[in-house]
Amino acid sequence: MFSLLKTRSKVRKPAPPEMRTLDVAGRLMPLTIKQHDRATRITLRIEPGGRALKMTVPKGLAAREVNAFLDRHQGWLLTKLAKFSTDTGLRDGGEILLRGVSHRIRHSGSLRGLTEAVSIDGIPVLRISGMPEHVGRRIAAFLKKEARADLARLATMHAGTIRAPIRSISMKDTRSRWGSCSSEGNLSFSWRIVMAPPSVIDYLAAHEVAHLKEMNHGPHFWALCRKLCPGMEEAKSWLKRHGSQLHAIDFD
């Protein structure tokens, strides 16, 4: 009788991503290079908001080939990155969107006071106090507060319609997705959505609430999402066209 000795092959951990800084015509861009076992070609993409680059390469690809690819695509990158302005405009006299409406930024000159959206001579204004160098951060804090109020109200309304309980609602600043829903009923949203028109904010709330019933993107999910938000297609189209511009704003 022969005994067969079974040996377990060691599972190799994937190589950690390589982190670089790529100079694109004087614009320094963080670059993540990740090897993938199934990759058969090099892919390069600009992350939402135009703040970083991500590259996927076949496993074991020589560094010189990676560098040659990046050199060949400098022109492509320059063209694509041109639509992402490096000037945030977050200063006195600048503008910021709130629920799809452009608001003029006015620094009150006071070190204390609330950030508030008001109308002055018929012009929408976002009035800011505090140190001038903190304007961006104060605007971000205001937008987070407004987003929480809007999304909590809309999500609660849609959840009531389908009789699905929400465990929690949180605001995040994610780049890869606008929202998420866990199997436990925890909803998470990107607070940047409050810069979009109300119909788009409503769609995002409806989308994540629909996941409380359908944890997928199948036909039943989309039917439920459309029932909660009849203007779903228009809202999706708006996000596709303008979403990256909202991600590109640097509030720090």
GROMACS .gro file of N, CA and C in nm, residues 47-216:
model
  510
   47GLU      N    1  -0.820   5.885  -1.153
   47GLU     CA    2  -0.916   5.864  -1.046
   47GLU      C    3  -1.019   5.977  -1.045
   48PRO      N    4  -1.142   5.947  -0.993
   48PRO     CA    5  -1.244   6.052  -0.986
   48PRO      C    6  -1.192   6.178  -0.919
   49GLY      N    7  -1.219   6.290  -0.981
   49GLY     CA    8  -1.171   6.417  -0.929
   49GLY      C    9  -1.041   6.462  -0.990
   50GLY      N   10  -0.974   6.373  -1.064
   50GLY     CA   11  -0.850   6.411  -1.131
   50GLY      C   12  -0.734   6.436  -1.038
   51ARG      N   13  -0.737   6.377  -0.919
   51ARG     CA   14  -0.631   6.402  -0.821
   51ARG      C   15  -0.522   6.297  -0.820
   52ALA      N   16  -0.548   6.181  -0.882
   52ALA     CA   17  -0.451   6.073  -0.876
   52ALA      C   18  -0.467   5.983  -0.999
   53LEU      N   19  -0.366   5.899  -1.022
   53LEU     CA   20  -0.366   5.806  -1.134
   53LEU      C   21  -0.353   5.664  -1.082
   54LYS      N   22  -0.415   5.571  -1.153
   54LYS     CA   23  -0.405   5.430  -1.116
   54LYS      C   24  -0.368   5.349  -1.239
   55MET      N   25  -0.269   5.264  -1.225
   55MET     CA   26  -0.217   5.185  -1.336
   55MET      C   27  -0.220   5.037  -1.300
   56THR      N   28  -0.272   4.955  -1.389
   56THR     CA   29  -0.271   4.810  -1.369
   56THR      C   30  -0.184   4.748  -1.477
   57VAL      N   31  -0.091   4.662  -1.436
   57VAL     CA   32   0.004   4.603  -1.531
   57VAL      C   33   0.008   4.452  -1.513
   58PRO      N   34   0.046   4.379  -1.620
   58PRO     CA   35   0.063   4.233  -1.606
   58PRO      C   36   0.172   4.201  -1.504
   59LYS      N   37   0.156   4.092  -1.437
   59LYS     CA   38   0.252   4.053  -1.334
   59LYS      C   39   0.391   4.034  -1.393
   60GLY      N   40   0.490   4.093  -1.328
   60GLY     CA   41   0.628   4.077  -1.371
   60GLY      C   42   0.671   4.167  -1.485
   61LEU      N   43   0.586   4.261  -1.525
   61LEU     CA   44   0.623   4.350  -1.635
   61LEU      C   45   0.746   4.433  -1.597
   62ALA      N   46   0.839   4.444  -1.688
   62ALA     CA   47   0.962   4.517  -1.660
   62ALA      C   48   0.935   4.665  -1.639
   63ALA      N   49   1.012   4.725  -1.550
   63ALA     CA   50   0.994   4.867  -1.517
   63ALA      C   51   1.014   4.956  -1.639
   64ARG      N   52   1.106   4.916  -1.729
   64ARG     CA   53   1.131   5.000  -1.847
   64ARG      C   54   1.007   5.008  -1.938
   65GLU      N   55   0.928   4.899  -1.941
   65GLU     CA   56   0.806   4.900  -2.022
   65GLU      C   57   0.700   4.989  -1.959
   66VAL      N   58   0.694   4.988  -1.827
   66VAL     CA   59   0.602   5.078  -1.756
   66VAL      C   60   0.639   5.222  -1.784
   67ASN      N   61   0.768   5.252  -1.773
   67ASN     CA   62   0.814   5.389  -1.796
   67ASN      C   63   0.790   5.434  -1.940
   68ALA      N   64   0.812   5.342  -2.035
   68ALA     CA   65   0.791   5.376  -2.176
   68ALA      C   66   0.643   5.405  -2.202
   69PHE      N   67   0.555   5.326  -2.139
   69PHE     CA   68   0.411   5.348  -2.155
   69PHE      C   69   0.372   5.485  -2.102
   70LEU      N   70   0.424   5.521  -1.986
   70LEU     CA   71   0.392   5.651  -1.927
   70LEU      C   72   0.444   5.765  -2.014
   71ASP      N   73   0.562   5.747  -2.071
   71ASP     CA   74   0.617   5.851  -2.159
   71ASP      C   75   0.529   5.870  -2.283
   72ARG      N   76   0.482   5.758  -2.339
   72ARG     CA   77   0.400   5.765  -2.460
   72ARG      C   78   0.264   5.831  -2.434
   73HIS      N   79   0.217   5.823  -2.311
   73HIS     CA   80   0.083   5.872  -2.280
   73HIS      C   81   0.082   6.007  -2.208
   74GLN      N   82   0.193   6.076  -2.210
   74GLN     CA   83   0.199   6.209  -2.148
   74GLN      C   84   0.099   6.305  -2.214
   75GLY      N   85   0.092   6.302  -2.346
   75GLY     CA   86  -0.001   6.389  -2.416
   75GLY      C   87  -0.145   6.359  -2.382
   76TRP      N   88  -0.178   6.230  -2.376
   76TRP     CA   89  -0.315   6.188  -2.340
   76TRP      C   90  -0.350   6.237  -2.201
   77LEU      N   91  -0.257   6.218  -2.108
   77LEU     CA   92  -0.282   6.261  -1.970
   77LEU      C   93  -0.301   6.412  -1.962
   78LEU      N   94  -0.218   6.485  -2.033
   78LEU     CA   95  -0.225   6.631  -2.032
   78LEU      C   96  -0.361   6.678  -2.082
   79THR      N   97  -0.410   6.615  -2.188
   79THR     CA   98  -0.541   6.651  -2.244
   79THR      C   99  -0.653   6.620  -2.146
   80LYS      N  100  -0.649   6.502  -2.087
   80LYS     CA  101  -0.756   6.460  -1.995
   80LYS      C  102  -0.755   6.542  -1.866
   81LEU      N  103  -0.636   6.575  -1.816
   81LEU     CA  104  -0.626   6.647  -1.689
   81LEU      C  105  -0.659   6.796  -1.705
   82ALA      N  106  -0.661   6.843  -1.828
   82ALA     CA  107  -0.687   6.985  -1.852
   82ALA      C  108  -0.825   7.027  -1.804
   83LYS      N  109  -0.919   6.932  -1.801
   83LYS     CA  110  -1.055   6.967  -1.759
   83LYS      C  111  -1.067   6.979  -1.607
   84PHE      N  112  -0.964   6.935  -1.536
   84PHE     CA  113  -0.965   6.947  -1.391
   84PHE      C  114  -0.882   7.068  -1.351
   85SER      N  115  -0.948   7.173  -1.313
   85SER     CA  116  -0.879   7.296  -1.277
   85SER      C  117  -0.807   7.280  -1.144
   86THR      N  118  -0.687   7.336  -1.136
   86THR     CA  119  -0.612   7.331  -1.009
   86THR      C  120  -0.651   7.447  -0.917
   87ASP      N  121  -0.728   7.542  -0.970
   87ASP     CA  122  -0.774   7.656  -0.890
   87ASP      C  123  -0.911   7.623  -0.832
   88THR      N  124  -0.918   7.606  -0.701
   88THR     CA  125  -1.044   7.566  -0.638
   88THR      C  126  -1.145   7.681  -0.636
   89GLY      N  127  -1.097   7.805  -0.635
   89GLY     CA  128  -1.190   7.919  -0.628
   89GLY      C  129  -1.253   7.936  -0.491
   90LEU      N  130  -1.203   7.864  -0.390
   90LEU     CA  131  -1.261   7.871  -0.255
   90LEU      C  132  -1.198   7.988  -0.179
   91ARG      N  133  -1.242   8.107  -0.213
   91ARG     CA  134  -1.193   8.228  -0.149
   91ARG      C  135  -1.300   8.336  -0.165
   92ASP      N  136  -1.280   8.445  -0.097
   92ASP     CA  137  -1.375   8.555  -0.107
   92ASP      C  138  -1.392   8.596  -0.254
   93GLY      N  139  -1.516   8.598  -0.300
   93GLY     CA  140  -1.544   8.632  -0.439
   93GLY      C  141  -1.555   8.511  -0.530
   94GLY      N  142  -1.513   8.396  -0.482
   94GLY     CA  143  -1.524   8.273  -0.561
   94GLY      C  144  -1.666   8.220  -0.559
   95GLU      N  145  -1.684   8.101  -0.611
   95GLU     CA  146  -1.818   8.042  -0.617
   95GLU      C  147  -1.813   7.895  -0.577
   96ILE      N  148  -1.925   7.848  -0.521
   96ILE     CA  149  -1.939   7.708  -0.483
   96ILE      C  150  -2.084   7.667  -0.507
   97LEU      N  151  -2.103   7.544  -0.551
   97LEU     CA  152  -2.238   7.495  -0.575
   97LEU      C  153  -2.301   7.445  -0.446
   98LEU      N  154  -2.429   7.473  -0.428
   98LEU     CA  155  -2.507   7.419  -0.319
   98LEU      C  156  -2.643   7.382  -0.377
   99ARG      N  157  -2.673   7.251  -0.377
   99ARG     CA  158  -2.797   7.199  -0.435
   99ARG      C  159  -2.816   7.247  -0.579
  100GLY      N  160  -2.706   7.246  -0.654
  100GLY     CA  161  -2.711   7.279  -0.795
  100GLY      C  162  -2.709   7.427  -0.827
  101VAL      N  163  -2.708   7.512  -0.726
  101VAL     CA  164  -2.710   7.657  -0.746
  101VAL      C  165  -2.575   7.715  -0.709
  102SER      N  166  -2.517   7.795  -0.798
  102SER     CA  167  -2.389   7.858  -0.772
  102SER      C  168  -2.405   7.970  -0.670
  103HIS      N  169  -2.327   7.963  -0.561
  103HIS     CA  170  -2.331   8.064  -0.455
  103HIS      C  171  -2.199   8.142  -0.453
  104ARG      N  172  -2.209   8.272  -0.446
  104ARG     CA  173  -2.091   8.356  -0.434
  104ARG      C  174  -2.037   8.346  -0.291
  105ILE      N  175  -1.907   8.325  -0.277
  105ILE     CA  176  -1.844   8.314  -0.145
  105ILE      C  177  -1.812   8.455  -0.095
  106ARG      N  178  -1.862   8.486   0.023
  106ARG     CA  179  -1.834   8.614   0.085
  106ARG      C  180  -1.775   8.592   0.224
  107HIS      N  181  -1.652   8.641   0.243
  107HIS     CA  182  -1.590   8.631   0.375
  107HIS      C  183  -1.631   8.753   0.455
  108SER      N  184  -1.690   8.727   0.571
  108SER     CA  185  -1.747   8.836   0.650
  108SER      C  186  -1.641   8.925   0.713
  109GLY      N  187  -1.519   8.875   0.727
  109GLY     CA  188  -1.414   8.950   0.794
  109GLY      C  189  -1.414   8.927   0.944
  110SER      N  190  -1.517   8.862   0.994
  110SER     CA  191  -1.526   8.831   1.137
  110SER      C  192  -1.459   8.698   1.165
  111LEU      N  193  -1.398   8.686   1.282
  111LEU     CA  194  -1.333   8.561   1.318
  111LEU      C  195  -1.432   8.459   1.370
  112ARG      N  196  -1.551   8.504   1.409
  112ARG     CA  197  -1.653   8.413   1.460
  112ARG      C  198  -1.784   8.434   1.387
  113GLY      N  199  -1.861   8.327   1.382
  113GLY     CA  200  -1.990   8.336   1.317
  113GLY      C  201  -2.021   8.208   1.241
  114LEU      N  202  -2.148   8.190   1.209
  114LEU     CA  203  -2.192   8.071   1.138
  114LEU      C  204  -2.169   8.086   0.988
  115THR      N  205  -2.145   7.973   0.924
  115THR     CA  206  -2.147   7.970   0.779
  115THR      C  207  -2.293   7.954   0.737
  116GLU      N  208  -2.339   8.042   0.650
  116GLU     CA  209  -2.481   8.036   0.613
  116GLU      C  210  -2.503   8.074   0.468
  117ALA      N  211  -2.604   8.011   0.408
  117ALA     CA  212  -2.645   8.043   0.272
  117ALA      C  213  -2.756   8.147   0.279
  118VAL      N  214  -2.733   8.261   0.217
  118VAL     CA  215  -2.830   8.371   0.221
  118VAL      C  216  -2.846   8.428   0.080
  119SER      N  217  -2.943   8.517   0.065
  119SER     CA  218  -2.963   8.587  -0.061
  119SER      C  219  -2.939   8.735  -0.037
  120ILE      N  220  -2.848   8.794  -0.113
  120ILE     CA  221  -2.817   8.937  -0.101
  120ILE      C  222  -2.844   9.003  -0.235
  121ASP      N  223  -2.944   9.091  -0.236
  121ASP     CA  224  -2.986   9.157  -0.361
  121ASP      C  225  -3.020   9.056  -0.469
  122GLY      N  226  -3.082   8.946  -0.427
  122GLY     CA  227  -3.125   8.843  -0.521
  122GLY      C  228  -3.016   8.748  -0.565
  123ILE      N  229  -2.895   8.763  -0.511
  123ILE     CA  230  -2.783   8.677  -0.549
  123ILE      C  231  -2.756   8.576  -0.438
  124PRO      N  232  -2.753   8.445  -0.471
  124PRO     CA  233  -2.722   8.344  -0.368
  124PRO      C  234  -2.578   8.362  -0.318
  125VAL      N  235  -2.565   8.369  -0.188
  125VAL     CA  236  -2.435   8.394  -0.126
  125VAL      C  237  -2.411   8.293  -0.015
  126LEU      N  238  -2.287   8.245  -0.006
  126LEU     CA  239  -2.246   8.164   0.108
  126LEU      C  240  -2.154   8.251   0.192
  127ARG      N  241  -2.203   8.288   0.309
  127ARG     CA  242  -2.130   8.381   0.394
  127ARG      C  243  -2.045   8.302   0.494
  128ILE      N  244  -1.915   8.334   0.495
  128ILE     CA  245  -1.817   8.261   0.576
  128ILE      C  246  -1.748   8.355   0.672
  129SER      N  247  -1.721   8.306   0.792
  129SER     CA  248  -1.640   8.381   0.889
  129SER      C  249  -1.512   8.302   0.915
  130GLY      N  250  -1.433   8.347   1.010
  130GLY     CA  251  -1.309   8.278   1.044
  130GLY      C  252  -1.190   8.331   0.966
  131MET      N  253  -1.076   8.267   0.983
  131MET     CA  254  -0.954   8.306   0.914
  131MET      C  255  -0.968   8.280   0.765
  132PRO      N  256  -0.919   8.371   0.680
  132PRO     CA  257  -0.931   8.353   0.535
  132PRO      C  258  -0.873   8.221   0.485
  133GLU      N  259  -0.763   8.177   0.546
  133GLU     CA  260  -0.700   8.054   0.500
  133GLU      C  261  -0.780   7.928   0.536
  134HIS      N  262  -0.884   7.946   0.618
  134HIS     CA  263  -0.967   7.832   0.657
  134HIS      C  264  -1.102   7.830   0.585
  135VAL      N  265  -1.115   7.913   0.484
  135VAL     CA  266  -1.243   7.920   0.412
  135VAL      C  267  -1.284   7.785   0.355
  136GLY      N  268  -1.191   7.715   0.291
  136GLY     CA  269  -1.223   7.585   0.231
  136GLY      C  270  -1.273   7.486   0.333
  137ARG      N  271  -1.207   7.480   0.447
  137ARG     CA  272  -1.248   7.385   0.551
  137ARG      C  273  -1.384   7.420   0.609
  138ARG      N  274  -1.410   7.547   0.624
  138ARG     CA  275  -1.540   7.588   0.679
  138ARG      C  276  -1.653   7.560   0.580
  139ILE      N  277  -1.624   7.576   0.451
  139ILE     CA  278  -1.724   7.542   0.351
  139ILE      C  279  -1.752   7.392   0.353
  140ALA      N  280  -1.646   7.311   0.363
  140ALA     CA  281  -1.663   7.166   0.367
  140ALA      C  282  -1.749   7.125   0.487
  141ALA      N  283  -1.723   7.184   0.603
  141ALA     CA  284  -1.801   7.151   0.723
  141ALA      C  285  -1.948   7.187   0.703
  142PHE      N  286  -1.972   7.301   0.638
  142PHE     CA  287  -2.110   7.344   0.611
  142PHE      C  288  -2.178   7.246   0.515
  143LEU      N  289  -2.108   7.207   0.410
  143LEU     CA  290  -2.166   7.115   0.312
  143LEU      C  291  -2.197   6.979   0.375
  144LYS      N  292  -2.110   6.931   0.463
  144LYS     CA  293  -2.135   6.804   0.531
  144LYS      C  294  -2.263   6.811   0.614
  145LYS      N  295  -2.280   6.923   0.684
  145LYS     CA  296  -2.400   6.940   0.767
  145LYS      C  297  -2.526   6.942   0.682
  146GLU      N  298  -2.521   7.016   0.570
  146GLU     CA  299  -2.637   7.025   0.482
  146GLU      C  300  -2.666   6.891   0.415
  147ALA      N  301  -2.560   6.820   0.376
  147ALA     CA  302  -2.578   6.690   0.313
  147ALA      C  303  -2.643   6.591   0.409
  148ARG      N  304  -2.598   6.591   0.534
  148ARG     CA  305  -2.656   6.500   0.633
  148ARG      C  306  -2.806   6.528   0.650
  149ALA      N  307  -2.842   6.655   0.658
  149ALA     CA  308  -2.983   6.689   0.675
  149ALA      C  309  -3.065   6.641   0.556
  150ASP      N  310  -3.017   6.670   0.434
  150ASP     CA  311  -3.091   6.631   0.314
  150ASP      C  312  -3.103   6.480   0.300
  151LEU      N  313  -2.990   6.411   0.315
  151LEU     CA  314  -2.990   6.267   0.291
  151LEU      C  315  -3.062   6.189   0.400
  152ALA      N  316  -3.053   6.236   0.523
  152ALA     CA  317  -3.128   6.170   0.631
  152ALA      C  318  -3.277   6.180   0.605
  153ARG      N  319  -3.323   6.298   0.563
  153ARG     CA  320  -3.465   6.318   0.535
  153ARG      C  321  -3.511   6.233   0.416
  154LEU      N  322  -3.434   6.236   0.307
  154LEU     CA  323  -3.474   6.163   0.187
  154LEU      C  324  -3.466   6.012   0.206
  155ALA      N  325  -3.358   5.965   0.270
  155ALA     CA  326  -3.343   5.821   0.292
  155ALA      C  327  -3.454   5.769   0.382
  156THR      N  328  -3.487   5.844   0.486
  156THR     CA  329  -3.595   5.803   0.576
  156THR      C  330  -3.729   5.795   0.502
  157MET      N  331  -3.752   5.893   0.415
  157MET     CA  332  -3.875   5.894   0.337
  157MET      C  333  -3.883   5.772   0.245
  158HIS      N  334  -3.774   5.744   0.171
  158HIS     CA  335  -3.776   5.631   0.078
  158HIS      C  336  -3.781   5.497   0.152
  159ALA      N  337  -3.713   5.489   0.265
  159ALA     CA  338  -3.717   5.366   0.344
  159ALA      C  339  -3.858   5.339   0.396
  160GLY      N  340  -3.927   5.446   0.430
  160GLY     CA  341  -4.066   5.430   0.475
  160GLY      C  342  -4.155   5.379   0.364
  161THR      N  343  -4.127   5.421   0.242
  161THR     CA  344  -4.207   5.377   0.127
  161THR      C  345  -4.196   5.227   0.105
  162ILE      N  346  -4.076   5.172   0.121
  162ILE     CA  347  -4.058   5.028   0.098
  162ILE      C  348  -4.056   4.949   0.229
  163ARG      N  349  -4.079   5.018   0.340
  163ARG     CA  350  -4.085   4.955   0.473
  163ARG      C  351  -3.958   4.876   0.503
  164ALA      N  352  -3.846   4.945   0.489
  164ALA     CA  353  -3.716   4.884   0.519
  164ALA      C  354  -3.646   4.969   0.625
  165PRO      N  355  -3.600   4.908   0.734
  165PRO     CA  356  -3.535   4.985   0.840
  165PRO      C  357  -3.393   5.027   0.804
  166ILE      N  358  -3.356   5.146   0.845
  166ILE     CA  359  -3.219   5.197   0.832
  166ILE      C  360  -3.153   5.190   0.968
  167ARG      N  361  -3.035   5.130   0.974
  167ARG     CA  362  -2.964   5.120   1.101
  167ARG      C  363  -2.887   5.248   1.131
  168SER      N  364  -2.817   5.301   1.031
  168SER     CA  365  -2.739   5.423   1.052
  168SER      C  366  -2.717   5.492   0.918
  169ILE      N  367  -2.685   5.621   0.926
  169ILE     CA  368  -2.652   5.701   0.808
  169ILE      C  369  -2.524   5.778   0.839
  170SER      N  370  -2.427   5.768   0.753
  170SER     CA  371  -2.300   5.838   0.775
  170SER      C  372  -2.258   5.913   0.650
  171MET      N  373  -2.180   6.019   0.670
  171MET     CA  374  -2.125   6.099   0.561
  171MET      C  375  -1.976   6.070   0.547
  172LYS      N  376  -1.930   6.049   0.424
  172LYS     CA  377  -1.789   6.024   0.398
  172LYS      C  378  -1.744   6.106   0.278
  173ASP      N  379  -1.613   6.104   0.252
  173ASP     CA  380  -1.560   6.174   0.136
  173ASP      C  381  -1.491   6.072   0.048
  174THR      N  382  -1.571   5.983  -0.011
  174THR     CA  383  -1.518   5.876  -0.094
  174THR      C  384  -1.501   5.923  -0.238
  175ARG      N  385  -1.405   5.862  -0.308
  175ARG     CA  386  -1.381   5.897  -0.448
  175ARG      C  387  -1.432   5.789  -0.543
  176SER      N  388  -1.437   5.665  -0.496
  176SER     CA  389  -1.472   5.554  -0.586
  176SER      C  390  -1.622   5.534  -0.599
  177ARG      N  391  -1.699   5.583  -0.504
  177ARG     CA  392  -1.844   5.565  -0.510
  177ARG      C  393  -1.914   5.679  -0.439
  178TRP      N  394  -2.040   5.701  -0.476
  178TRP     CA  395  -2.117   5.809  -0.415
  178TRP      C  396  -2.190   5.763  -0.289
  179GLY      N  397  -2.210   5.633  -0.276
  179GLY     CA  398  -2.279   5.584  -0.157
  179GLY      C  399  -2.262   5.434  -0.146
  180SER      N  400  -2.306   5.382  -0.033
  180SER     CA  401  -2.300   5.237  -0.011
  180SER      C  402  -2.407   5.198   0.089
  181CYS      N  403  -2.440   5.068   0.086
  181CYS     CA  404  -2.539   5.013   0.180
  181CYS      C  405  -2.489   4.876   0.224
  182SER      N  406  -2.479   4.856   0.354
  182SER     CA  407  -2.432   4.727   0.406
  182SER      C  408  -2.553   4.635   0.429
  183SER      N  409  -2.525   4.507   0.445
  183SER     CA  410  -2.631   4.410   0.469
  183SER      C  411  -2.699   4.433   0.604
  184GLU      N  412  -2.631   4.508   0.693
  184GLU     CA  413  -2.691   4.538   0.823
  184GLU      C  414  -2.781   4.662   0.819
  185GLY      N  415  -2.788   4.727   0.704
  185GLY     CA  416  -2.873   4.845   0.692
  185GLY      C  417  -2.804   4.976   0.720
  186ASN      N  418  -2.671   4.976   0.712
  186ASN     CA  419  -2.595   5.100   0.732
  186ASN      C  420  -2.575   5.171   0.597
  187LEU      N  421  -2.622   5.292   0.589
  187LEU     CA  422  -2.609   5.369   0.466
  187LEU      C  423  -2.495   5.470   0.480
  188SER      N  424  -2.419   5.485   0.374
  188SER     CA  425  -2.309   5.581   0.372
  188SER      C  426  -2.318   5.662   0.243
  189PHE      N  427  -2.295   5.793   0.254
  189PHE     CA  428  -2.304   5.881   0.138
  189PHE      C  429  -2.183   5.974   0.132
  190SER      N  430  -2.147   6.012   0.010
  190SER     CA  431  -2.047   6.117  -0.008
  190SER      C  432  -2.116   6.251   0.011
  191TRP      N  433  -2.068   6.332   0.105
  191TRP     CA  434  -2.133   6.460   0.132
  191TRP      C  435  -2.121   6.557   0.016
  192ARG      N  436  -2.030   6.529  -0.079
  192ARG     CA  437  -2.014   6.618  -0.194
  192ARG      C  438  -2.139   6.622  -0.282
  193ILE      N  439  -2.224   6.522  -0.268
  193ILE     CA  440  -2.345   6.516  -0.350
  193ILE      C  441  -2.436   6.636  -0.324
  194VAL      N  442  -2.421   6.704  -0.210
  194VAL     CA  443  -2.507   6.818  -0.179
  194VAL      C  444  -2.479   6.935  -0.273
  195MET      N  445  -2.370   6.930  -0.348
  195MET     CA  446  -2.344   7.033  -0.448
  195MET      C  447  -2.426   7.010  -0.575
  196ALA      N  448  -2.479   6.890  -0.591
  196ALA     CA  449  -2.558   6.855  -0.709
  196ALA      C  450  -2.701   6.906  -0.695
  197PRO      N  451  -2.778   6.909  -0.805
  197PRO     CA  452  -2.918   6.949  -0.798
  197PRO      C  453  -2.999   6.858  -0.706
  198PRO      N  454  -3.107   6.907  -0.650
  198PRO     CA  455  -3.190   6.826  -0.558
  198PRO      C  456  -3.233   6.692  -0.616
  199SER      N  457  -3.265   6.688  -0.746
  199SER     CA  458  -3.309   6.562  -0.807
  199SER      C  459  -3.198   6.457  -0.804
  200VAL      N  460  -3.072   6.499  -0.812
  200VAL     CA  461  -2.960   6.407  -0.808
  200VAL      C  462  -2.937   6.358  -0.665
  201ILE      N  463  -2.953   6.447  -0.569
  201ILE     CA  464  -2.942   6.408  -0.428
  201ILE      C  465  -3.049   6.305  -0.395
  202ASP      N  466  -3.170   6.328  -0.445
  202ASP     CA  467  -3.281   6.236  -0.421
  202ASP      C  468  -3.253   6.100  -0.483
  203TYR      N  469  -3.195   6.101  -0.603
  203TYR     CA  470  -3.163   5.974  -0.668
  203TYR      C  471  -3.062   5.894  -0.586
  204LEU      N  472  -2.959   5.961  -0.534
  204LEU     CA  473  -2.859   5.889  -0.456
  204LEU      C  474  -2.922   5.826  -0.332
  205ALA      N  475  -3.009   5.901  -0.265
  205ALA     CA  476  -3.078   5.847  -0.147
  205ALA      C  477  -3.163   5.726  -0.186
  206ALA      N  478  -3.237   5.738  -0.296
  206ALA     CA  479  -3.321   5.628  -0.342
  206ALA      C  480  -3.238   5.506  -0.381
  207HIS      N  481  -3.126   5.530  -0.446
  207HIS     CA  482  -3.037   5.421  -0.490
  207HIS      C  483  -2.991   5.336  -0.371
  208GLU      N  484  -2.941   5.403  -0.268
  208GLU     CA  485  -2.889   5.327  -0.154
  208GLU      C  486  -3.001   5.264  -0.072
  209VAL      N  487  -3.114   5.330  -0.062
  209VAL     CA  488  -3.227   5.271   0.011
  209VAL      C  489  -3.279   5.148  -0.064
  210ALA      N  490  -3.279   5.151  -0.196
  210ALA     CA  491  -3.323   5.035  -0.274
  210ALA      C  492  -3.238   4.913  -0.244
  211HIS      N  493  -3.111   4.936  -0.207
  211HIS     CA  494  -3.023   4.824  -0.172
  211HIS      C  495  -3.065   4.757  -0.041
  212LEU      N  496  -3.145   4.824   0.039
  212LEU     CA  497  -3.195   4.760   0.161
  212LEU      C  498  -3.282   4.639   0.128
  213LYS      N  499  -3.343   4.643   0.009
  213LYS     CA  500  -3.425   4.531  -0.037
  213LYS      C  501  -3.352   4.443  -0.138
  214GLU      N  502  -3.271   4.505  -0.221
  214GLU     CA  503  -3.201   4.433  -0.329
  214GLU      C  504  -3.051   4.464  -0.321
  215MET      N  505  -2.973   4.372  -0.265
  215MET     CA  506  -2.829   4.393  -0.251
  215MET      C  507  -2.755   4.353  -0.379
  216ASN      N  508  -2.794   4.416  -0.488
  216ASN     CA  509  -2.735   4.384  -0.619
  216ASN      C  510  -2.771   4.498  -0.713
   0.00000   0.00000   0.00000
